[in-house]
Amino acid sequence: MAELTATLARFISGLTLERVPATVQHEARRLVLDTLGCVIAGARSELGAVILPVARLFGEGTQASIAGAGRRFTGLAASYGNGRLGNCLDLEETYPGGPVAGVHFGASIFSETLATCEQQHSTLRELLLGVICGYEVAGRMGDAGSQLEIRAGRITGVAEVHGFALAPTIGAATAAGRLLNQDAATLEQSFGMAASNAATPTGPLWSRLVALPNTNAYDSGWAAMAGGFSARSVGLGSTSLPAIFDGEPNIFTMVGARSIDADGLIGDLGSRWALENVLYKPWPSCRAHHPAMYALQKLRALEPFDVEDIEEIILGLNPAKLQRRHVNPEPTTFVAREFSYPHAIAMFLMGVPIGPHWASKRWETDPVASRLRAKIKFTEYLPATTSAKYFVRGQFRQSPCSVQIRYNGRIARRAVEFTWGDPWTDETRFTDGDIVEKFRTVTSLPESVAEPVIDTVLGANPGVSLTPVFDALSAGLH
C-alpha cells in the first residue's frame, strides 16, 4: 500500500506556483478575494465585538493585522481573529465533500496564510501558493470518504462521531509549513502536530442544538491558529505523530470514518485539484438553503409578487435536511438565524443586502420578518431524496429543491437541481464579476481602498506587494 501521508507531504513540499495550472491559480485568486471580503464583513457584524477581544488574548504586537481592529497584533492573534471573522457570517466558500458532504476550510487556511505572509513580508505569489497547498490537503482529506450512511442514493444516517475542525486545522498547518519551506519529512510532522491540536469532533452535539453557539460548528479561528502554531512548533524542533493517514487506526478512523478512499487522498496529484470544486455563496446562510433561494430568485423574476401578498411558501426538500435548526421559525441566536430556512427566505424576500446584518438580532422581533418566517412550510421532494446518487468521491453535486408560493389566490412553482455559486454548470458558476460585486457589497469599503485590492488579487503579477490587502484589513469599522 502507498504511504499516504508521505506521498501527500512530498507533493506539497515540492509544489511551486509554476507547477499549478493557470485555471487553478486563478481560482485561488478568486477564493482569496471572496474570503477577504468575508473577513472584513465579519468585523462589521455583531460577532465582531466578541471576536476581537478573544483574538487579543493572543497578544497585541507588530506582526500582523486583524480586520477592523485599527492596530497590529501577534501572528497568532491575527490568524485566530481573521480565521473566526471569515466564518462568522456563513458567507464563505463551501467544499462539497467532507464528513457530511459539505464543509468550510477557506477562512482558516486563508487567514493563517495571510498572517504568515504578513510576518514574512511576502508577495501575492506566496499567498496564492499557501492557499493552494492548504486547500489541496484539506480538500483531499474530505475526498477520502464521507461519513454519511447512504443506501440507494438516500442519506439514511450520520456517523455517531464526526466533526469539522480536522481538515481546516491540517490545511492551515500545510499552508504555513509550505511557506516556511518545510521539506517532506518536516511537513509530515506538521500534519501530525496539527491533528494533535485539532478540536474534538463535536458534530453530533452541535447538530442537536437549535439555539446554536456563536462559534458555529467549530471555532475556525482556533483551526487557523492551531494549524499555524503546529507548523512553527515542528519547525523549532517539536515532534509529533508520524504517518497519520496510514495504517489502522489512522486519523480518519479516530474521528469516525467508516472507510478510507486512498485514491481520494492521493490519486491524480497534480492533475485533480480541490480548488476546482469550490462553491461560492451569494447569501450569508447555510449552503443547504441556497437551492431554495435560487428557485425563489428565478420564480420572482417571472412572478413579481409583493412580500405582503404571500400567503404560504412550501419548500420541497430532502428530509435529511429538515433538522430542527433548519426548520426553526423563531431563531434566537446569531448563528441560529444563519441555519434557519425561514429566516433565510425572509431576508431574501425582504431584500436585505447580503453582509453582516442578515443575522442581526434586530430581525428576531421585526414584524415583517416574523410574519414571513411563519409562512414557510416544508414537504418531502422525491427527486431530492436520492441526491446522494450524484455524489463524486463523497462530494455532492445536484441539490434538487422545489418551491411553491401561494399569493393573492394564485400558486407559482419552481424547481432547481443546482444553485448559484455551483461550479458544475455555466448558468450557476460564479463569474469574476460576481466575486467582485460580492466583495464590494459585503465590505462596503470606499472605492479608493477596494479597487486596489481587487486589481491586486485578481489581476496583478504574482510578485506584487500585498500592501493593498493589509490596507483593507486596517481600514477600520464604519
Coordinates of C-alpha atoms in Angstrom, one line a residue, residues 21-180:
P21 CA -2.4 25.1 -13.8
A22 CA -3.3 28.7 -14.7
T23 CA -7.0 27.9 -14.1
V24 CA -6.3 26.7 -10.6
Q25 CA -4.1 29.7 -9.8
H26 CA -7.0 32.0 -11.0
E27 CA -9.4 30.1 -8.7
A28 CA -7.1 30.7 -5.8
R29 CA -7.2 34.4 -6.6
R30 CA -11.0 34.3 -6.6
L31 CA -11.0 32.4 -3.3
V32 CA -8.6 34.9 -1.7
L33 CA -10.8 37.9 -2.7
D34 CA -14.0 36.2 -1.7
T35 CA -12.6 35.1 1.7
L36 CA -11.0 38.5 2.4
G37 CA -14.5 40.0 1.8
C38 CA -16.0 37.6 4.3
V39 CA -13.3 38.5 6.9
I40 CA -13.8 42.3 6.5
A41 CA -17.6 41.9 6.6
G42 CA -17.4 39.7 9.7
A43 CA -15.6 42.5 11.6
R44 CA -18.6 44.7 10.9
S45 CA -21.1 42.2 12.3
E46 CA -22.4 41.8 15.8
L47 CA -19.9 39.0 16.4
G48 CA -17.0 41.2 15.5
A49 CA -17.3 42.8 19.0
V50 CA -16.9 39.3 20.5
I51 CA -14.2 38.0 18.3
L52 CA -11.7 40.9 18.5
P53 CA -11.4 40.7 22.4
V54 CA -10.9 37.0 22.1
A55 CA -8.2 37.4 19.5
R56 CA -6.5 40.0 21.7
L57 CA -5.8 37.2 24.2
F58 CA -3.1 36.0 21.8
G59 CA -1.4 39.4 22.2
E60 CA -1.1 42.8 20.6
G61 CA 2.2 43.3 18.8
T62 CA 3.7 44.4 15.5
Q63 CA 3.5 41.2 13.4
A64 CA 0.1 41.1 11.6
S65 CA -3.3 42.8 11.1
I66 CA -6.9 41.8 12.1
A67 CA -9.8 43.2 10.0
G68 CA -11.3 46.3 11.5
A69 CA -9.1 46.4 14.6
G70 CA -7.1 49.5 13.7
R71 CA -3.9 48.2 15.3
R72 CA -1.5 45.3 14.9
F73 CA -1.2 42.0 16.8
T74 CA 0.9 38.9 17.1
G75 CA 0.8 36.5 14.2
L76 CA -1.2 34.0 16.3
A77 CA -3.8 36.7 17.2
A78 CA -4.2 37.7 13.6
S79 CA -4.5 34.1 12.4
Y80 CA -7.2 33.4 15.1
G81 CA -9.1 36.7 14.6
N82 CA -9.3 36.7 10.9
G83 CA -10.0 33.0 10.8
R84 CA -13.0 33.3 13.0
L85 CA -14.3 36.5 11.4
G86 CA -14.2 34.8 7.9
N87 CA -16.5 32.1 9.1
C88 CA -18.9 34.0 11.4
L89 CA -21.4 35.1 8.7
D90 CA -21.6 31.7 7.0
L91 CA -20.9 33.6 3.8
E92 CA -17.5 32.0 2.8
E93 CA -17.0 29.1 0.3
T94 CA -18.1 25.6 0.8
Y95 CA -16.3 22.4 -0.2
P96 CA -18.8 19.8 -1.3
G97 CA -17.1 16.9 0.4
G98 CA -16.1 16.1 4.0
P99 CA -17.6 14.1 6.8
V100 CA -21.2 15.2 6.0
A101 CA -20.6 16.3 2.4
G102 CA -20.2 20.0 2.9
V103 CA -17.6 21.8 5.0
H104 CA -15.7 25.1 5.1
F105 CA -11.9 25.4 5.2
G106 CA -11.3 28.6 3.4
A107 CA -11.4 31.1 6.3
S108 CA -8.9 29.1 8.4
I109 CA -6.5 28.4 5.5
F110 CA -6.6 31.9 4.1
S111 CA -6.2 33.6 7.5
E112 CA -3.2 31.6 8.6
T113 CA -1.6 32.0 5.1
L114 CA -2.2 35.8 5.3
A115 CA -0.8 36.0 8.8
T116 CA 2.3 34.1 7.7
C117 CA 2.7 36.3 4.6
E118 CA 2.5 39.5 6.6
Q119 CA 5.1 38.3 9.1
Q120 CA 7.5 37.3 6.3
H121 CA 6.8 40.4 4.1
S122 CA 5.7 38.0 1.3
T123 CA 4.1 38.8 -2.0
L124 CA 0.9 37.7 -3.7
R125 CA 2.8 34.7 -5.0
E126 CA 3.3 33.2 -1.5
L127 CA -0.3 34.0 -0.5
L128 CA -1.6 32.1 -3.6
L129 CA 0.8 29.2 -3.1
G130 CA -0.1 28.8 0.6
V131 CA -3.8 28.9 -0.1
I132 CA -3.5 26.4 -2.9
C133 CA -1.4 24.0 -0.8
G134 CA -3.6 24.2 2.3
Y135 CA -6.8 23.8 0.3
E136 CA -5.5 20.9 -1.6
V137 CA -4.7 18.9 1.5
A138 CA -7.9 19.8 3.3
G139 CA -10.0 19.0 0.2
R140 CA -8.3 15.7 -0.3
M141 CA -9.0 14.8 3.3
G142 CA -12.6 15.5 2.5
D143 CA -12.4 13.3 -0.6
A144 CA -11.0 10.4 1.5
G145 CA -14.6 9.5 2.4
S146 CA -17.9 10.7 3.6
Q147 CA -19.2 9.6 7.0
L148 CA -22.8 9.5 5.8
E149 CA -24.8 6.3 5.6
I150 CA -26.1 6.1 2.1
R151 CA -28.5 3.4 0.6
A152 CA -29.9 3.6 -2.9
G153 CA -28.9 7.2 -3.2
R154 CA -30.6 8.2 0.1
I155 CA -28.9 9.6 3.1
T156 CA -30.0 7.4 5.9
G157 CA -27.7 8.4 8.8
V158 CA -24.6 10.2 10.0
A159 CA -21.7 8.6 11.9
E160 CA -22.0 8.7 15.7
V161 CA -18.7 10.5 15.8
H162 CA -18.0 13.3 13.3
G163 CA -16.6 16.8 13.4
F164 CA -15.5 19.7 11.2
A165 CA -12.2 21.0 12.5
L166 CA -9.6 18.4 11.5
A167 CA -9.3 19.3 7.8
P168 CA -9.1 23.1 8.2
T169 CA -6.5 22.7 11.0
I170 CA -4.3 20.5 9.0
G171 CA -4.9 22.7 5.9
A172 CA -3.7 25.7 7.9
A173 CA -0.7 23.8 9.0
T174 CA 0.0 22.8 5.4
A175 CA -0.1 26.4 4.2
A176 CA 2.2 27.6 7.0
G177 CA 4.6 24.7 6.5
R178 CA 4.9 25.2 2.8
L179 CA 5.6 28.9 3.2
L180 CA 8.2 28.0 5.9

